[in-house]
CSV table of C-alpha atoms in Angstrom, one decimal:
chain,number,residue,atom,x,y,z
A,1,UNK,CA,-85.5,-36.4,8.2
A,2,UNK,CA,-84.7,-34.0,11.1
A,3,UNK,CA,-81.5,-32.1,11.0
A,4,UNK,CA,-79.7,-30.8,14.1
A,5,UNK,CA,-77.2,-27.9,14.2
A,6,UNK,CA,-74.3,-29.1,16.4
A,7,UNK,CA,-71.9,-26.3,15.6
A,8,UNK,CA,-69.8,-24.5,18.2
A,9,UNK,CA,-72.5,-21.8,18.5
A,10,UNK,CA,-74.6,-24.3,20.5
A,11,UNK,CA,-71.9,-24.8,23.1
A,12,UNK,CA,-71.8,-22.7,26.2
A,13,UNK,CA,-70.2,-19.3,25.8
A,14,UNK,CA,-67.4,-19.0,28.5
A,15,UNK,CA,-65.7,-15.6,29.2
A,16,UNK,CA,-62.7,-15.0,31.4
A,17,UNK,CA,-62.4,-11.4,32.6
A,18,UNK,CA,-59.3,-10.3,34.5
A,19,UNK,CA,-59.7,-7.2,36.7
A,20,UNK,CA,-56.8,-5.1,37.8
A,21,UNK,CA,-53.1,-5.9,37.5
A,22,UNK,CA,-53.3,-9.4,39.1
A,23,UNK,CA,-56.3,-10.4,37.0
A,24,UNK,CA,-54.7,-9.1,33.8
A,25,UNK,CA,-51.5,-11.0,34.5
A,26,UNK,CA,-53.5,-14.2,35.1
A,27,UNK,CA,-55.3,-13.7,31.7
A,28,UNK,CA,-52.0,-13.1,29.9
A,29,UNK,CA,-50.5,-16.4,31.3
A,30,UNK,CA,-53.6,-18.3,30.3
A,31,UNK,CA,-53.3,-17.0,26.8
A,32,UNK,CA,-49.6,-17.9,26.7
A,33,UNK,CA,-50.5,-21.4,27.8
A,34,UNK,CA,-52.9,-21.8,24.9
A,35,UNK,CA,-56.2,-22.2,26.7
A,36,UNK,CA,-58.9,-22.8,24.1
A,37,UNK,CA,-62.7,-22.4,23.9
A,38,UNK,CA,-63.1,-19.2,25.9
A,39,UNK,CA,-63.1,-15.5,25.3
A,40,UNK,CA,-60.6,-13.3,27.3
A,41,UNK,CA,-61.3,-9.8,28.5
A,42,UNK,CA,-58.9,-7.5,30.4
A,43,UNK,CA,-60.2,-4.7,32.6
A,44,UNK,CA,-58.1,-2.0,34.3
A,45,UNK,CA,-58.1,1.6,35.4
A,46,UNK,CA,-54.4,1.8,34.4
A,47,UNK,CA,-54.2,2.5,30.7
A,48,UNK,CA,-50.5,1.9,30.5
A,49,UNK,CA,-50.8,-1.6,32.1
A,50,UNK,CA,-53.7,-2.4,29.9
A,51,UNK,CA,-51.6,-1.9,26.8
A,52,UNK,CA,-49.5,-4.9,27.9
A,53,UNK,CA,-52.5,-7.2,27.9
A,54,UNK,CA,-52.7,-10.0,25.3
A,55,UNK,CA,-56.5,-10.3,25.7
A,56,UNK,CA,-58.6,-9.8,22.5
A,57,UNK,CA,-60.9,-7.4,24.4
A,58,UNK,CA,-59.3,-4.6,26.5
A,59,UNK,CA,-61.4,-2.3,28.6
A,60,UNK,CA,-60.3,0.8,30.4
A,61,UNK,CA,-62.8,1.7,33.2
A,62,UNK,CA,-63.3,4.9,35.1
A,63,UNK,CA,-61.7,7.1,32.4
A,64,UNK,CA,-63.3,10.3,33.8
A,65,UNK,CA,-62.5,9.4,37.4
A,66,UNK,CA,-58.9,8.2,37.1
A,67,UNK,CA,-57.8,9.6,33.7
A,68,UNK,CA,-56.1,6.2,33.0
A,69,UNK,CA,-53.7,6.6,35.9
A,70,UNK,CA,-54.9,3.6,38.0
A,71,UNK,CA,-56.8,3.4,41.3
A,72,UNK,CA,-53.9,4.2,43.6
A,73,UNK,CA,-54.4,1.1,45.7
A,74,UNK,CA,-57.8,2.5,46.8
A,75,UNK,CA,-60.7,0.0,46.4
A,76,UNK,CA,-63.3,2.7,46.6
A,77,UNK,CA,-61.8,4.3,43.5
A,78,UNK,CA,-61.8,0.9,41.8
A,79,UNK,CA,-65.5,0.4,42.7
A,80,UNK,CA,-66.5,3.9,41.4
A,81,UNK,CA,-64.5,3.3,38.2
A,82,UNK,CA,-66.4,0.1,37.5
A,83,UNK,CA,-69.7,1.7,38.2
A,84,UNK,CA,-68.8,4.6,35.8
A,85,UNK,CA,-68.2,2.0,33.1
A,86,UNK,CA,-71.0,-0.4,33.9
A,87,UNK,CA,-72.6,-0.2,30.5
A,88,UNK,CA,-69.3,-1.0,28.8
A,89,UNK,CA,-68.9,-4.0,31.1
A,90,UNK,CA,-72.4,-5.2,30.3
A,91,UNK,CA,-71.8,-5.0,26.6
A,92,UNK,CA,-68.6,-7.0,26.9
A,93,UNK,CA,-70.3,-9.8,29.0
A,94,UNK,CA,-73.5,-10.0,27.1
A,95,UNK,CA,-74.3,-13.5,25.7
A,96,UNK,CA,-72.0,-15.3,28.1
A,97,UNK,CA,-73.3,-18.5,29.7
A,98,UNK,CA,-70.5,-18.6,32.2
A,99,UNK,CA,-68.1,-15.9,33.4
A,100,UNK,CA,-64.9,-16.4,35.4
A,101,UNK,CA,-63.9,-13.2,37.2
A,102,UNK,CA,-60.3,-13.2,38.4
A,103,UNK,CA,-58.5,-10.6,40.4
A,104,UNK,CA,-55.7,-10.1,43.0
A,105,UNK,CA,-57.3,-8.8,46.2
A,106,UNK,CA,-55.8,-6.1,48.4
A,107,UNK,CA,-55.1,-3.4,45.8
A,108,UNK,CA,-57.4,-0.8,44.2
A,109,UNK,CA,-58.9,-1.9,40.9
A,110,UNK,CA,-59.2,-5.7,41.5
A,111,UNK,CA,-60.5,-5.3,45.1
A,112,UNK,CA,-63.0,-2.6,44.2
A,113,UNK,CA,-64.1,-3.3,40.7
A,114,UNK,CA,-64.2,-7.2,40.7
A,115,UNK,CA,-67.5,-7.3,42.8
A,116,UNK,CA,-69.1,-4.9,40.4
A,117,UNK,CA,-68.1,-6.9,37.3
A,118,UNK,CA,-69.4,-10.1,39.0
A,119,UNK,CA,-72.7,-8.4,39.8
A,120,UNK,CA,-73.1,-7.4,36.2
A,121,UNK,CA,-72.4,-10.9,35.0
A,122,UNK,CA,-75.0,-12.4,37.4
A,123,UNK,CA,-77.6,-9.8,36.4
A,124,UNK,CA,-77.1,-10.9,32.8
A,125,UNK,CA,-77.9,-14.5,33.9
A,126,UNK,CA,-74.4,-15.9,33.5
A,127,UNK,CA,-73.0,-18.6,35.9
A,128,UNK,CA,-70.4,-16.5,37.7
A,129,UNK,CA,-67.3,-18.0,39.2
A,130,UNK,CA,-64.7,-15.9,41.1
A,131,UNK,CA,-61.0,-16.8,41.4
A,132,UNK,CA,-59.0,-14.5,43.6
A,133,UNK,CA,-55.7,-14.3,45.5
A,134,UNK,CA,-55.1,-13.1,49.0
A,135,UNK,CA,-51.9,-10.9,49.4
A,136,UNK,CA,-48.7,-12.1,51.0
A,137,UNK,CA,-48.5,-11.5,54.7
A,138,UNK,CA,-45.4,-9.3,54.1
A,139,UNK,CA,-47.5,-6.9,52.1
A,140,UNK,CA,-48.9,-5.5,55.3
A,141,UNK,CA,-52.0,-5.4,57.4
A,142,UNK,CA,-53.8,-2.7,55.5
A,143,UNK,CA,-53.6,-4.6,52.2
A,144,UNK,CA,-54.8,-7.8,54.0
A,145,UNK,CA,-57.7,-5.9,55.5
A,146,UNK,CA,-58.7,-4.5,52.1
A,147,UNK,CA,-58.4,-8.0,50.6
A,148,UNK,CA,-60.7,-9.5,53.3
A,149,UNK,CA,-63.4,-6.8,52.7
A,150,UNK,CA,-63.1,-7.2,48.9
A,151,UNK,CA,-63.4,-11.0,49.1
A,152,UNK,CA,-66.5,-10.6,51.3
A,153,UNK,CA,-68.1,-8.2,48.8
A,154,UNK,CA,-67.1,-10.4,45.9
A,155,UNK,CA,-68.6,-13.5,47.5
A,156,UNK,CA,-72.0,-11.8,47.6
A,157,UNK,CA,-71.9,-11.4,43.8
A,158,UNK,CA,-70.7,-14.8,42.5
A,159,UNK,CA,-72.2,-18.2,42.4
A,160,UNK,CA,-69.0,-19.9,43.6
A,161,UNK,CA,-65.7,-18.5,44.8
A,162,UNK,CA,-62.2,-19.9,44.8
A,163,UNK,CA,-59.5,-18.2,47.0
A,164,UNK,CA,-55.8,-18.7,46.6
A,165,UNK,CA,-53.7,-17.4,49.5
A,166,UNK,CA,-50.3,-16.2,48.0
A,167,UNK,CA,-48.6,-17.3,51.2
A,168,UNK,CA,-49.1,-20.9,50.1
A,169,UNK,CA,-46.8,-20.2,47.2
A,170,UNK,CA,-44.0,-20.0,49.7
A,171,UNK,CA,-44.8,-23.5,50.9
A,172,UNK,CA,-44.8,-25.3,47.6
A,173,UNK,CA,-41.6,-23.8,46.0
A,174,UNK,CA,-38.0,-23.8,47.1
A,175,UNK,CA,-36.0,-20.7,47.8
A,176,UNK,CA,-34.4,-20.7,44.3
A,177,UNK,CA,-37.7,-20.8,42.4
A,178,UNK,CA,-38.0,-17.7,40.2
A,179,UNK,CA,-40.9,-15.4,41.1
A,180,UNK,CA,-42.6,-15.8,37.7
A,181,UNK,CA,-42.6,-19.6,38.0
A,182,UNK,CA,-44.1,-19.3,41.5
A,183,UNK,CA,-47.0,-17.1,40.3
A,184,UNK,CA,-47.6,-19.5,37.4
A,185,UNK,CA,-48.5,-22.1,40.1
A,186,UNK,CA,-51.3,-19.9,41.3
A,187,UNK,CA,-52.5,-19.2,37.8
A,188,UNK,CA,-52.6,-22.9,37.1
A,189,UNK,CA,-55.6,-23.2,39.5
A,190,UNK,CA,-57.5,-20.8,37.3
A,191,UNK,CA,-56.2,-22.2,34.0
A,192,UNK,CA,-56.9,-25.8,34.9
A,193,UNK,CA,-60.4,-25.0,36.1
A,194,UNK,CA,-61.3,-22.9,33.0
A,195,UNK,CA,-59.8,-25.5,30.6
A,196,UNK,CA,-61.3,-28.4,32.5
A,197,UNK,CA,-64.8,-26.9,32.4
A,198,UNK,CA,-64.4,-25.9,28.7
A,199,UNK,CA,-63.3,-29.5,27.9
A,200,UNK,CA,-66.2,-31.0,29.9
A,201,UNK,CA,-68.7,-29.0,27.9
A,202,UNK,CA,-67.2,-29.3,24.5
A,203,UNK,CA,-65.9,-32.9,24.4
A,204,UNK,CA,-68.6,-35.6,23.9
A,205,UNK,CA,-68.0,-38.5,26.3
A,206,UNK,CA,-68.8,-42.2,26.9
A,207,UNK,CA,-70.7,-40.9,29.9
A,208,UNK,CA,-71.5,-37.3,28.8
A,209,UNK,CA,-71.4,-34.1,30.8
A,210,UNK,CA,-72.9,-30.8,29.7
A,211,UNK,CA,-73.2,-27.2,30.8
A,212,UNK,CA,-76.5,-28.0,32.7
A,213,UNK,CA,-74.5,-30.4,34.9
A,214,UNK,CA,-71.9,-27.7,35.6
A,215,UNK,CA,-74.6,-25.2,36.5
A,216,UNK,CA,-76.4,-27.7,38.8
A,217,UNK,CA,-73.2,-28.0,40.9
A,218,UNK,CA,-71.9,-24.5,40.8
A,219,UNK,CA,-75.0,-22.2,41.0
A,220,UNK,CA,-75.2,-20.2,44.3
A,221,UNK,CA,-72.9,-22.6,46.1
A,222,UNK,CA,-70.4,-20.4,47.9
A,223,UNK,CA,-66.8,-21.7,48.2
A,224,UNK,CA,-65.6,-24.1,45.6
A,225,UNK,CA,-62.7,-26.3,44.7
A,226,UNK,CA,-61.5,-27.0,41.1
A,227,UNK,CA,-58.7,-29.4,40.4
A,228,UNK,CA,-57.1,-31.5,37.7
A,229,UNK,CA,-54.9,-34.5,38.3
A,230,UNK,CA,-53.1,-36.9,36.0
A,231,UNK,CA,-51.5,-40.2,36.5
A,232,UNK,CA,-49.8,-43.1,34.7
A,233,UNK,CA,-48.6,-46.5,35.6
A,234,UNK,CA,-50.1,-49.3,37.7
A,235,UNK,CA,-52.0,-46.9,40.1
A,236,UNK,CA,-52.7,-44.2,37.6
A,237,UNK,CA,-56.4,-43.8,38.5
A,238,UNK,CA,-55.8,-43.4,42.3
A,239,UNK,CA,-52.8,-41.1,41.6
A,240,UNK,CA,-54.8,-38.8,39.3
A,241,UNK,CA,-57.8,-38.6,41.7
A,242,UNK,CA,-55.6,-37.7,44.7
A,243,UNK,CA,-53.9,-35.0,42.8
A,244,UNK,CA,-57.2,-33.5,41.6
A,245,UNK,CA,-58.5,-33.1,45.1
A,246,UNK,CA,-55.3,-32.2,46.9
A,247,UNK,CA,-54.2,-28.8,45.7
A,248,UNK,CA,-52.0,-27.2,48.4
A,249,UNK,CA,-52.8,-23.7,47.0
A,250,UNK,CA,-56.5,-23.6,47.8
A,251,UNK,CA,-58.2,-22.3,51.0
A,252,UNK,CA,-60.9,-25.0,50.6
A,253,UNK,CA,-60.4,-28.7,50.7
A,254,UNK,CA,-62.9,-31.2,49.3
A,255,UNK,CA,-63.7,-32.4,52.8
A,256,UNK,CA,-67.5,-32.1,53.3
A,257,UNK,CA,-68.4,-31.2,49.7
A,258,UNK,CA,-72.1,-31.8,49.0
A,259,UNK,CA,-71.9,-31.4,45.2
A,260,UNK,CA,-69.2,-32.8,43.0
A,261,UNK,CA,-68.7,-33.0,39.2
A,262,UNK,CA,-66.0,-35.6,38.3
A,263,UNK,CA,-64.8,-36.4,34.9
A,264,UNK,CA,-62.2,-39.1,34.1
A,265,UNK,CA,-60.5,-39.1,30.7
A,266,UNK,CA,-58.3,-41.9,29.5
A,267,UNK,CA,-57.2,-43.9,26.4
A,268,UNK,CA,-58.9,-46.9,25.0
A,269,UNK,CA,-57.5,-49.1,27.8
A,270,UNK,CA,-59.3,-47.2,30.5
A,271,UNK,CA,-61.0,-49.9,32.7
A,272,UNK,CA,-64.2,-49.8,34.6
A,273,UNK,CA,-62.3,-50.8,37.7
A,274,UNK,CA,-60.1,-47.7,37.4
A,275,UNK,CA,-63.2,-45.5,36.9
A,276,UNK,CA,-64.7,-46.9,40.1
A,277,UNK,CA,-61.4,-46.6,42.0
A,278,UNK,CA,-61.0,-42.9,41.2
A,279,UNK,CA,-64.7,-42.2,41.9
A,280,UNK,CA,-64.4,-43.9,45.3
A,281,UNK,CA,-61.4,-41.7,46.3
A,282,UNK,CA,-63.3,-38.5,45.4
A,283,UNK,CA,-66.6,-39.6,47.0
A,284,UNK,CA,-64.9,-40.8,50.2
A,285,UNK,CA,-63.4,-37.4,50.7
A,286,UNK,CA,-66.7,-35.6,50.2
A,287,UNK,CA,-69.9,-35.4,52.3
A,288,UNK,CA,-71.6,-38.8,53.0
A,289,UNK,CA,-74.7,-37.6,51.0
A,290,UNK,CA,-72.7,-36.0,48.2
A,291,UNK,CA,-74.5,-35.5,44.9
A,292,UNK,CA,-71.9,-36.7,42.4
A,293,UNK,CA,-72.4,-36.0,38.7
A,294,UNK,CA,-70.0,-38.3,36.8
A,295,UNK,CA,-68.6,-38.3,33.3
A,296,UNK,CA,-66.1,-40.3,31.3
A,297,UNK,CA,-64.3,-39.6,28.0
A,298,UNK,CA,-62.2,-41.8,25.9
A,299,UNK,CA,-59.3,-39.9,24.3
A,300,UNK,CA,-57.0,-42.0,22.2
A,301,UNK,CA,-54.3,-39.4,22.4
A,302,UNK,CA,-53.8,-40.0,26.1
A,303,UNK,CA,-52.5,-43.5,25.6
A,304,UNK,CA,-51.4,-44.7,29.1
A,305,UNK,CA,-52.3,-41.5,31.0
A,306,UNK,CA,-55.5,-40.8,32.9
A,307,UNK,CA,-56.8,-37.3,33.7
A,308,UNK,CA,-59.3,-36.6,36.5
A,309,UNK,CA,-61.2,-33.3,36.7
A,310,UNK,CA,-63.0,-32.4,39.9
A,311,UNK,CA,-65.3,-29.5,40.7
A,312,UNK,CA,-66.6,-29.5,44.3
A,313,UNK,CA,-69.0,-27.2,46.0
A,314,UNK,CA,-71.6,-27.0,48.8
A,315,UNK,CA,-69.4,-26.7,51.8
A,316,UNK,CA,-70.2,-25.5,55.3
A,317,UNK,CA,-68.3,-22.2,54.8
A,318,UNK,CA,-67.6,-21.8,58.5
A,319,UNK,CA,-65.5,-24.9,58.1
A,320,UNK,CA,-64.5,-24.8,54.5
A,321,UNK,CA,-62.8,-21.4,54.6
A,322,UNK,CA,-60.5,-22.3,57.4
A,323,UNK,CA,-57.0,-22.7,55.9
A,324,UNK,CA,-55.7,-26.3,56.0
A,325,UNK,CA,-52.6,-26.9,58.1
A,326,UNK,CA,-49.4,-25.5,56.6
A,327,UNK,CA,-47.2,-27.9,54.6
A,328,UNK,CA,-44.0,-28.7,56.7
A,329,UNK,CA,-41.6,-29.2,53.8
A,330,UNK,CA,-41.5,-27.4,50.5
A,331,UNK,CA,-42.9,-29.5,47.7
A,332,UNK,CA,-40.4,-29.0,44.9
A,333,UNK,CA,-42.1,-31.0,42.1
A,334,UNK,CA,-45.5,-29.2,42.7
A,335,UNK,CA,-47.5,-32.4,42.2
A,336,UNK,CA,-46.7,-35.1,44.8
A,337,UNK,CA,-48.0,-34.8,48.3
A,338,UNK,CA,-45.8,-35.7,51.3
A,339,UNK,CA,-45.6,-39.4,52.2
A,340,UNK,CA,-48.0,-40.0,55.1
A,341,UNK,CA,-48.2,-42.9,57.6
A,342,UNK,CA,-50.6,-45.7,56.7
A,343,UNK,CA,-54.1,-44.9,57.9
A,344,UNK,CA,-57.0,-47.2,58.7
A,345,UNK,CA,-59.3,-48.3,55.8
A,346,UNK,CA,-61.9,-45.8,54.7
A,347,UNK,CA,-65.5,-46.5,55.4
A,348,UNK,CA,-67.7,-47.2,52.4
A,349,UNK,CA,-70.1,-44.4,51.8
A,350,UNK,CA,-73.4,-44.3,50.0
A,351,UNK,CA,-73.1,-41.8,47.3
A,352,UNK,CA,-75.9,-40.4,45.1
A,353,UNK,CA,-74.3,-40.6,41.7
A,354,UNK,CA,-76.3,-38.8,39.1
A,355,UNK,CA,-75.1,-40.5,35.9
A,356,UNK,CA,-76.1,-40.5,32.3
A,357,UNK,CA,-75.6,-44.2,32.1
A,358,UNK,CA,-75.3,-47.1,34.5
A,359,UNK,CA,-73.5,-46.6,37.8
A,360,UNK,CA,-70.0,-48.2,38.0
A,361,UNK,CA,-69.8,-51.6,39.8
A,362,UNK,CA,-68.5,-51.2,43.3
A,363,UNK,CA,-65.8,-53.7,44.3
A,364,UNK,CA,-65.4,-54.3,48.1
A,365,UNK,CA,-61.8,-54.0,49.2
A,366,UNK,CA,-60.5,-54.6,52.7
A,367,UNK,CA,-56.8,-54.3,52.4
A,368,UNK,CA,-54.9,-51.9,54.5
A,369,UNK,CA,-52.6,-51.2,51.5
A,370,UNK,CA,-55.5,-49.3,49.8
A,371,UNK,CA,-55.0,-46.4,52.1
A,372,UNK,CA,-51.3,-45.8,51.5
A,373,UNK,CA,-50.6,-42.2,50.3
A,374,UNK,CA,-54.1,-41.0,51.2
A,375,UNK,CA,-53.9,-37.2,51.5
A,376,UNK,CA,-53.7,-35.8,55.1
A,377,UNK,CA,-57.1,-34.2,55.1
A,378,UNK,CA,-58.8,-37.6,54.4
A,379,UNK,CA,-57.3,-39.0,57.6
A,380,UNK,CA,-57.8,-35.8,59.7
A,381,UNK,CA,-61.6,-35.8,59.0
A,382,UNK,CA,-61.9,-39.3,60.5
A,383,UNK,CA,-60.4,-38.1,63.8
A,384,UNK,CA,-63.2,-35.6,64.4
């Protein structure tokens, strides 16, 4: 009889490496939140700041160049520091199947060193995903210019890139929201994406997804969107799908995505109709010829909740990187989008669903009520 080793060692090895002060803070908050199934690495030129990191692996780079005193907001110093410590970075990332590189752009270490770290990860053969923030407008033009240059260099060295403009934080919180809580909202984009992918790979499903599926959608694809949405009640599937694709913090919307991984997780009462309803919402927001890789997991612990995870790539970057229109009113509860006028029904699209089992049955619906609460970008794309 053949025996198969299905231990954790056979699962994809995922590493999250935070570069510079912003990246280190993001890693700390992920650890505090209890993200499982990944290895954390903190990289910095500032030895004092590095001591505050909760990551299991801490790496001071550019010791000879900076003597542990930081990069002084100079990206060139950050770059040279990473190049000085390249072998150390290689050793830390060796064996990784997937590497998330996160940094705050505009300063010295994150802006200069993150592209070098990403380059090392790609050279080692890892699927490399960048998650970065743009500085607030009030931080000044020089920092914004440095951030733009850093993001351009970073994009050349990652498979997919997710950009979070810090200015969006001002649009989703009210004036009394503490600063730490506001920054947690930005960190949630990274945390949810990392945890979502880790769960996709590690959790066997009714319709299973694996690391090869993730790699198919995310390899060399430019800008990306990652989102998780949850819902309960009568319209829980639609609610979860809309939340997953409607993050107000991202520079990229799902509009025009050519590659999508979608996973829907629910309790034993998850119905085929709900699966089809959620998939239709995501597919309708994407490119007409989208390649959708679909998975489904039954988790008894969720009971009446449904969780939808979406990873979208393959955008026309000239369109995708244009920031969506600002939100008019602050969204205090961070999850619900503004109520929008009722739109005309969505067209049915032919979607190439690459599935491990049979495709869900498509139910034709023609009621105007189906379009209530459709996110703004879905309606805007039909006006083009």
